[in-house]
PDB file of C-alpha atoms in Angstrom:
ATOM      1  CA  GLY E   1      93.049  98.647  73.132  1.00  0.00           C
ATOM      2  CA  ASP E   2      95.036  98.466  69.945  1.00  0.00           C
ATOM      3  CA  SER E   3      94.987  95.137  68.130  1.00  0.00           C
ATOM      4  CA  VAL E   4      95.892  93.369  64.896  1.00  0.00           C
ATOM      5  CA  THR E   5      93.902  90.608  63.218  1.00  0.00           C
ATOM      6  CA  GLN E   6      95.364  88.578  60.375  1.00  0.00           C
ATOM      7  CA  MET E   7      94.030  85.656  58.429  1.00  0.00           C
ATOM      8  CA  GLU E   8      94.669  82.286  59.976  1.00  0.00           C
ATOM      9  CA  GLY E   9      96.791  79.813  58.173  1.00  0.00           C
ATOM     10  CA  PRO E  10      98.268  77.688  57.090  1.00  0.00           C
ATOM     11  CA  VAL E  11      98.164  78.930  53.516  1.00  0.00           C
ATOM     12  CA  THR E  12      99.428  76.500  50.880  1.00  0.00           C
ATOM     13  CA  LEU E  13     100.121  77.731  47.354  1.00  0.00           C
ATOM     14  CA  SER E  14     101.824  76.449  44.250  1.00  0.00           C
ATOM     15  CA  GLU E  15     104.879  78.231  42.939  1.00  0.00           C
ATOM     16  CA  GLU E  16     104.047  81.345  40.869  1.00  0.00           C
ATOM     17  CA  ALA E  17     100.604  81.706  42.458  1.00  0.00           C
ATOM     18  CA  PHE E  18      99.304  85.058  43.679  1.00  0.00           C
ATOM     19  CA  LEU E  19      99.465  85.646  47.422  1.00  0.00           C
ATOM     20  CA  THR E  20      97.260  87.758  49.643  1.00  0.00           C
ATOM     21  CA  ILE E  21      97.461  87.681  53.441  1.00  0.00           C
ATOM     22  CA  ASN E  22      94.808  89.860  55.025  1.00  0.00           C
ATOM     23  CA  CYS E  23      95.558  92.127  57.985  1.00  0.00           C
ATOM     24  CA  THR E  24      93.219  94.564  59.703  1.00  0.00           C
ATOM     25  CA  TYR E  25      93.898  96.687  62.745  1.00  0.00           C
ATOM     26  CA  THR E  26      92.272  98.680  65.509  1.00  0.00           C
ATOM     27  CA  ALA E  27      94.261 101.606  66.829  1.00  0.00           C
ATOM     28  CA  THR E  28      94.037 105.049  68.361  1.00  0.00           C
ATOM     29  CA  GLY E  29      95.884 107.777  66.560  1.00  0.00           C
ATOM     30  CA  TYR E  30      97.991 107.064  63.509  1.00  0.00           C
ATOM     31  CA  PRO E  31     100.205 104.035  64.019  1.00  0.00           C
ATOM     32  CA  SER E  32     102.893 102.764  61.698  1.00  0.00           C
ATOM     33  CA  LEU E  33     102.209  99.365  60.144  1.00  0.00           C
ATOM     34  CA  PHE E  34     104.671  96.544  59.535  1.00  0.00           C
ATOM     35  CA  TRP E  35     105.014  93.095  58.042  1.00  0.00           C
ATOM     36  CA  TYR E  36     107.639  90.834  59.602  1.00  0.00           C
ATOM     37  CA  VAL E  37     108.700  87.435  58.247  1.00  0.00           C
ATOM     38  CA  GLN E  38     110.154  84.458  60.086  1.00  0.00           C
ATOM     39  CA  TYR E  39     111.865  81.909  57.854  1.00  0.00           C
ATOM     40  CA  PRO E  40     112.288  78.369  59.230  1.00  0.00           C
ATOM     41  CA  GLY E  41     114.956  78.309  61.916  1.00  0.00           C
ATOM     42  CA  GLU E  42     115.596  82.050  61.717  1.00  0.00           C
ATOM     43  CA  GLY E  43     114.630  85.161  63.678  1.00  0.00           C
ATOM     44  CA  LEU E  44     111.997  87.743  62.796  1.00  0.00           C
ATOM     45  CA  GLN E  45     112.986  90.061  59.962  1.00  0.00           C
ATOM     46  CA  LEU E  46     111.317  93.274  58.917  1.00  0.00           C
ATOM     47  CA  LEU E  47     109.818  92.738  55.453  1.00  0.00           C
ATOM     48  CA  LEU E  48     108.199  96.122  54.810  1.00  0.00           C
ATOM     49  CA  LYS E  49     106.522  99.020  56.536  1.00  0.00           C
ATOM     50  CA  ALA E  50     104.286 102.048  56.000  1.00  0.00           C
ATOM     51  CA  THR E  51     104.112 105.023  58.297  1.00  0.00           C
ATOM     52  CA  LYS E  52     101.060 106.948  57.078  1.00  0.00           C
ATOM     53  CA  ALA E  53      97.802 106.494  55.207  1.00  0.00           C
ATOM     54  CA  ASP E  54      98.084 105.560  51.512  1.00  0.00           C
ATOM     55  CA  ASP E  55     101.790 104.725  51.873  1.00  0.00           C
ATOM     56  CA  LYS E  56     102.834 101.558  50.075  1.00  0.00           C
ATOM     57  CA  GLY E  57     105.598  99.453  51.569  1.00  0.00           C
ATOM     58  CA  SER E  58     107.449  97.087  49.250  1.00  0.00           C
ATOM     59  CA  ASN E  59     110.349  94.664  49.416  1.00  0.00           C
ATOM     60  CA  LYS E  60     111.396  91.438  47.666  1.00  0.00           C
ATOM     61  CA  GLY E  61     108.317  91.574  45.416  1.00  0.00           C
ATOM     62  CA  PHE E  62     105.934  91.914  48.374  1.00  0.00           C
ATOM     63  CA  GLU E  63     103.685  94.965  48.732  1.00  0.00           C
ATOM     64  CA  ALA E  64     101.211  96.317  51.267  1.00  0.00           C
ATOM     65  CA  THR E  65      99.245  99.574  51.257  1.00  0.00           C
ATOM     66  CA  TYR E  66      98.188 101.406  54.423  1.00  0.00           C
ATOM     67  CA  ARG E  67      94.404 101.851  54.034  1.00  0.00           C
ATOM     68  CA  LYS E  68      93.024 104.049  56.790  1.00  0.00           C
ATOM     69  CA  GLU E  69      89.453 103.922  55.472  1.00  0.00           C
ATOM     70  CA  THR E  70      89.348 100.127  55.796  1.00  0.00           C
ATOM     71  CA  THR E  71      91.955  99.907  58.599  1.00  0.00           C
ATOM     72  CA  SER E  72      93.830  97.315  56.560  1.00  0.00           C
ATOM     73  CA  PHE E  73      97.392  96.485  55.508  1.00  0.00           C
ATOM     74  CA  HIS E  74      97.066  93.394  53.329  1.00  0.00           C
ATOM     75  CA  LEU E  75     100.255  91.709  52.114  1.00  0.00           C
ATOM     76  CA  GLU E  76     100.446  90.760  48.423  1.00  0.00           C
ATOM     77  CA  LYS E  77     102.900  89.149  46.052  1.00  0.00           C
ATOM     78  CA  GLY E  78     102.250  88.466  42.410  1.00  0.00           C
ATOM     79  CA  SER E  79     104.246  85.258  42.031  1.00  0.00           C
ATOM     80  CA  VAL E  80     105.415  83.333  45.083  1.00  0.00           C
ATOM     81  CA  GLN E  81     108.484  81.114  45.208  1.00  0.00           C
ATOM     82  CA  VAL E  82     109.319  78.101  47.339  1.00  0.00           C
ATOM     83  CA  SER E  83     111.795  80.309  49.198  1.00  0.00           C
ATOM     84  CA  ASP E  84     108.892  82.500  50.401  1.00  0.00           C
ATOM     85  CA  SER E  85     107.722  79.688  52.687  1.00  0.00           C
ATOM     86  CA  ALA E  86     107.720  81.252  56.150  1.00  0.00           C
ATOM     87  CA  VAL E  87     105.487  82.678  58.864  1.00  0.00           C
ATOM     88  CA  TYR E  88     104.313  86.249  58.217  1.00  0.00           C
ATOM     89  CA  PHE E  89     103.349  88.630  61.024  1.00  0.00           C
ATOM     90  CA  CYS E  90     101.434  91.886  60.688  1.00  0.00           C
ATOM     91  CA  ALA E  91     102.163  94.477  63.382  1.00  0.00           C
ATOM     92  CA  LEU E  92     101.490  98.041  64.381  1.00  0.00           C
ATOM     93  CA  SER E  93     103.422 100.451  66.509  1.00  0.00           C
ATOM     94  CA  GLY E  94     102.294 101.274  70.028  1.00  0.00           C
ATOM     95  CA  PRO E  95      99.387 103.527  71.004  1.00  0.00           C
ATOM     96  CA  GLY E  96      99.492 106.977  69.542  1.00  0.00           C
ATOM     97  CA  GLY E  97     101.916 105.927  66.839  1.00  0.00           C
ATOM     98  CA  SER E  98     104.895 106.052  69.161  1.00  0.00           C
ATOM     99  CA  GLN E  99     107.989 104.039  68.503  1.00  0.00           C
ATOM    100  CA  GLY E 100     107.366 101.933  71.575  1.00  0.00           C
ATOM    101  CA  ASN E 101     106.238  98.350  71.646  1.00  0.00           C
ATOM    102  CA  LEU E 102     104.856  96.609  68.572  1.00  0.00           C
ATOM    103  CA  ILE E 103     101.496  94.858  68.653  1.00  0.00           C
ATOM    104  CA  PHE E 104     101.507  91.704  66.543  1.00  0.00           C
ATOM    105  CA  GLY E 105      98.943  89.504  64.879  1.00  0.00           C
ATOM    106  CA  LYS E 106      99.133  85.760  65.492  1.00  0.00           C
ATOM    107  CA  GLY E 107     101.037  85.052  62.299  1.00  0.00           C
ATOM    108  CA  THR E 108     100.156  83.266  59.055  1.00  0.00           C
ATOM    109  CA  LYS E 109     102.185  80.281  57.932  1.00  0.00           C
ATOM    110  CA  LEU E 110     102.764  80.140  54.179  1.00  0.00           C
ATOM    111  CA  SER E 111     103.913  76.986  52.410  1.00  0.00           C
ATOM    112  CA  VAL E 112     104.784  77.190  48.728  1.00  0.00           C
ATOM    113  CA  LYS E 113     104.970  73.905  46.811  1.00  0.00           C
ATOM    114  CA  PRO E 114     107.089  73.460  43.665  1.00  0.00           C
TER     115      PRO E 114
ATOM    116  CA  GLY T   1     127.530  94.571  61.329  1.00  0.00           C
ATOM    117  CA  ALA T   2     126.466  92.154  64.038  1.00  0.00           C
ATOM    118  CA  GLY T   3     122.775  91.739  64.695  1.00  0.00           C
ATOM    119  CA  VAL T   4     120.930  91.251  67.952  1.00  0.00           C
ATOM    120  CA  SER T   5     122.179  88.207  69.814  1.00  0.00           C
ATOM    121  CA  GLN T   6     120.511  86.254  72.602  1.00  0.00           C
ATOM    122  CA  SER T   7     121.698  83.566  74.952  1.00  0.00           C
ATOM    123  CA  PRO T   8     121.119  80.821  75.665  1.00  0.00           C
ATOM    124  CA  SER T   9     119.365  79.683  72.518  1.00  0.00           C
ATOM    125  CA  ASN T  10     117.591  76.955  74.479  1.00  0.00           C
ATOM    126  CA  LYS T  11     116.928  76.607  78.191  1.00  0.00           C
ATOM    127  CA  VAL T  12     115.231  73.725  79.949  1.00  0.00           C
ATOM    128  CA  THR T  13     114.490  74.232  83.617  1.00  0.00           C
ATOM    129  CA  GLU T  14     112.442  72.713  86.386  1.00  0.00           C
ATOM    130  CA  LYS T  15     109.328  74.347  87.746  1.00  0.00           C
ATOM    131  CA  GLY T  16     110.186  76.714  90.588  1.00  0.00           C
ATOM    132  CA  LYS T  17     113.715  77.504  89.458  1.00  0.00           C
ATOM    133  CA  ASP T  18     114.894  80.984  88.425  1.00  0.00           C
ATOM    134  CA  VAL T  19     116.195  81.691  84.910  1.00  0.00           C
ATOM    135  CA  GLU T  20     118.118  84.560  83.322  1.00  0.00           C
ATOM    136  CA  LEU T  21     117.922  85.336  79.630  1.00  0.00           C
ATOM    137  CA  ARG T  22     120.418  87.644  77.982  1.00  0.00           C
ATOM    138  CA  CYS T  23     120.146  90.054  75.053  1.00  0.00           C
ATOM    139  CA  ASP T  24     122.964  91.917  73.287  1.00  0.00           C
ATOM    140  CA  PRO T  25     121.472  94.657  71.115  1.00  0.00           C
ATOM    141  CA  ILE T  26     122.944  96.118  67.962  1.00  0.00           C
ATOM    142  CA  SER T  27     125.696  98.553  68.902  1.00  0.00           C
ATOM    143  CA  GLY T  28     124.355 102.105  69.129  1.00  0.00           C
ATOM    144  CA  HIS T  29     120.714 101.112  69.434  1.00  0.00           C
ATOM    145  CA  THR T  30     119.255 103.035  72.330  1.00  0.00           C
ATOM    146  CA  ALA T  31     115.908 101.220  72.493  1.00  0.00           C
ATOM    147  CA  LEU T  32     115.547  97.584  73.540  1.00  0.00           C
ATOM    148  CA  TYR T  33     112.401  95.463  73.727  1.00  0.00           C
ATOM    149  CA  TRP T  34     111.468  92.062  75.133  1.00  0.00           C
ATOM    150  CA  TYR T  35     108.618  89.996  73.706  1.00  0.00           C
ATOM    151  CA  ARG T  36     107.252  86.520  74.399  1.00  0.00           C
ATOM    152  CA  GLN T  37     105.873  84.088  71.837  1.00  0.00           C
ATOM    153  CA  ARG T  38     103.931  81.159  73.203  1.00  0.00           C
ATOM    154  CA  LEU T  39     103.273  78.179  70.958  1.00  0.00           C
ATOM    155  CA  GLY T  40     100.659  79.027  68.325  1.00  0.00           C
ATOM    156  CA  GLN T  41     100.325  82.601  69.543  1.00  0.00           C
ATOM    157  CA  GLY T  42     101.486  85.975  68.339  1.00  0.00           C
ATOM    158  CA  LEU T  43     104.186  87.967  70.048  1.00  0.00           C
ATOM    159  CA  GLU T  44     103.316  89.567  73.382  1.00  0.00           C
ATOM    160  CA  PHE T  45     105.146  92.718  74.425  1.00  0.00           C
ATOM    161  CA  LEU T  46     106.845  92.480  77.819  1.00  0.00           C
ATOM    162  CA  ILE T  47     109.026  95.537  78.457  1.00  0.00           C
ATOM    163  CA  TYR T  48     110.747  98.408  76.667  1.00  0.00           C
ATOM    164  CA  PHE T  49     114.002 100.160  77.595  1.00  0.00           C
ATOM    165  CA  GLN T  50     115.174 103.550  76.422  1.00  0.00           C
ATOM    166  CA  GLY T  51     118.800 103.616  77.503  1.00  0.00           C
ATOM    167  CA  ASN T  52     118.810 101.944  80.893  1.00  0.00           C
ATOM    168  CA  SER T  53     115.399 103.179  81.999  1.00  0.00           C
ATOM    169  CA  ALA T  54     112.176 101.294  81.371  1.00  0.00           C
ATOM    170  CA  PRO T  55     109.360 103.703  80.503  1.00  0.00           C
ATOM    171  CA  ASP T  56     106.995 100.875  79.628  1.00  0.00           C
ATOM    172  CA  LYS T  57     106.779  97.732  81.739  1.00  0.00           C
ATOM    173  CA  SER T  58     103.122  97.212  81.032  1.00  0.00           C
ATOM    174  CA  GLY T  59     103.531  93.789  79.465  1.00  0.00           C
ATOM    175  CA  LEU T  60     105.295  92.023  82.313  1.00  0.00           C
ATOM    176  CA  PRO T  61     102.797  89.278  83.267  1.00  0.00           C
ATOM    177  CA  SER T  62     103.578  89.096  86.964  1.00  0.00           C
ATOM    178  CA  ASP T  63     106.028  90.226  89.615  1.00  0.00           C
ATOM    179  CA  ARG T  64     108.039  87.061  88.943  1.00  0.00           C
ATOM    180  CA  PHE T  65     109.293  88.785  85.789  1.00  0.00           C
ATOM    181  CA  SER T  66     111.908  91.530  85.905  1.00  0.00           C
ATOM    182  CA  ALA T  67     114.439  93.018  83.526  1.00  0.00           C
ATOM    183  CA  GLU T  68     117.527  95.180  83.702  1.00  0.00           C
ATOM    184  CA  ARG T  69     119.675  96.971  81.187  1.00  0.00           C
ATOM    185  CA  THR T  70     123.219  98.230  81.611  1.00  0.00           C
ATOM    186  CA  GLY T  71     123.565 101.591  79.902  1.00  0.00           C
ATOM    187  CA  GLU T  72     122.717 101.159  76.230  1.00  0.00           C
ATOM    188  CA  SER T  73     124.073  97.655  76.186  1.00  0.00           C
ATOM    189  CA  VAL T  74     123.190  94.213  77.478  1.00  0.00           C
ATOM    190  CA  SER T  75     119.812  93.425  78.981  1.00  0.00           C
ATOM    191  CA  THR T  76     118.778  90.480  81.139  1.00  0.00           C
ATOM    192  CA  LEU T  77     115.265  89.193  81.625  1.00  0.00           C
ATOM    193  CA  THR T  78     114.843  87.253  84.857  1.00  0.00           C
ATOM    194  CA  ILE T  79     111.969  84.917  85.604  1.00  0.00           C
ATOM    195  CA  GLN T  80     111.744  83.792  89.217  1.00  0.00           C
ATOM    196  CA  ARG T  81     110.008  80.625  90.401  1.00  0.00           C
ATOM    197  CA  THR T  82     109.267  79.538  86.838  1.00  0.00           C
ATOM    198  CA  GLN T  83     105.910  77.987  86.020  1.00  0.00           C
ATOM    199  CA  GLN T  84     104.957  75.747  83.106  1.00  0.00           C
ATOM    200  CA  GLU T  85     102.959  78.572  81.515  1.00  0.00           C
ATOM    201  CA  ASP T  86     106.236  80.524  81.212  1.00  0.00           C
ATOM    202  CA  SER T  87     107.353  78.087  78.491  1.00  0.00           C
ATOM    203  CA  ALA T  88     107.738  80.157  75.324  1.00  0.00           C
ATOM    204  CA  VAL T  89     110.261  81.718  72.962  1.00  0.00           C
ATOM    205  CA  TYR T  90     111.549  84.983  74.422  1.00  0.00           C
ATOM    206  CA  LEU T  91     112.540  87.492  71.767  1.00  0.00           C
ATOM    207  CA  CYS T  92     114.616  90.618  72.117  1.00  0.00           C
ATOM    208  CA  ALA T  93     114.666  93.503  69.647  1.00  0.00           C
ATOM    209  CA  SER T  94     116.586  96.760  69.423  1.00  0.00           C
ATOM    210  CA  SER T  95     116.240  99.968  67.483  1.00  0.00           C
ATOM    211  CA  LEU T  96     117.362 103.528  67.173  1.00  0.00           C
ATOM    212  CA  VAL T  97     114.797 105.870  68.705  1.00  0.00           C
ATOM    213  CA  THR T  98     112.768 106.379  65.567  1.00  0.00           C
ATOM    214  CA  SER T  99     113.679 103.350  63.461  1.00  0.00           C
ATOM    215  CA  SER T 100     112.328  99.867  62.927  1.00  0.00           C
ATOM    216  CA  GLN T 101     112.990  97.111  65.424  1.00  0.00           C
ATOM    217  CA  TYR T 102     115.528  94.381  64.680  1.00  0.00           C
ATOM    218  CA  PHE T 103     114.973  91.029  66.354  1.00  0.00           C
ATOM    219  CA  GLY T 104     117.308  88.462  67.796  1.00  0.00           C
ATOM    220  CA  PRO T 105     116.938  84.698  67.222  1.00  0.00           C
ATOM    221  CA  GLY T 106     115.184  84.170  70.554  1.00  0.00           C
ATOM    222  CA  THR T 107     115.617  81.930  73.581  1.00  0.00           C
ATOM    223  CA  ARG T 108     113.364  78.890  73.738  1.00  0.00           C
ATOM    224  CA  LEU T 109     112.440  78.303  77.388  1.00  0.00           C
ATOM    225  CA  THR T 110     110.931  75.005  78.460  1.00  0.00           C
ATOM    226  CA  VAL T 111     109.710  74.625  82.035  1.00  0.00           C
ATOM    227  CA  LEU T 112     109.203  71.009  83.071  1.00  0.00           C
TER     228      LEU T 112
END
């Protein structure tokens, strides 16, 4: 079945460091891909998404490119801030690319130190 | 406008008791989803509503779990005869048919 694998954390970086969180997927058809973020004490928020191959999603300085050839959707940010400390979840839409349930990775906790 | 709300925010119950968790979706969102997040795990899909019908119940872990939705409004997730392995954060999300899902803050359920 469809699945998402993301790098295990926790990831600890200094402020202004470069961030990469790896995400790979297995899916039938052409799913949409998402990154969600969960800040401490808050609910899940959509960070960015891409709906087809080679699309780049971007928001708040974060970027991810939908790579069909490597089945990947890695999250990157050039210069992290303390306020980026959160848990990041990679997800894909349900089988066949429908807008049904999302399938999530286990999450990667990011801590950014001043 | 208002986001997805869930109640209660925390629920502690004894093993064997029934619990009801409530979700109020964003007004106008026709799709509603329930997920479960156990400690240290990713989110597991439970059930999906389109309007008040549930075309996908594939994630419900056992017949102790059920869910209802009234029209395109409130949904309740009921867990009967709770077990300790039911302890988790239960998350609700809503969306328009073809849009991204917006999540509520979750209900943290602890079964003693």
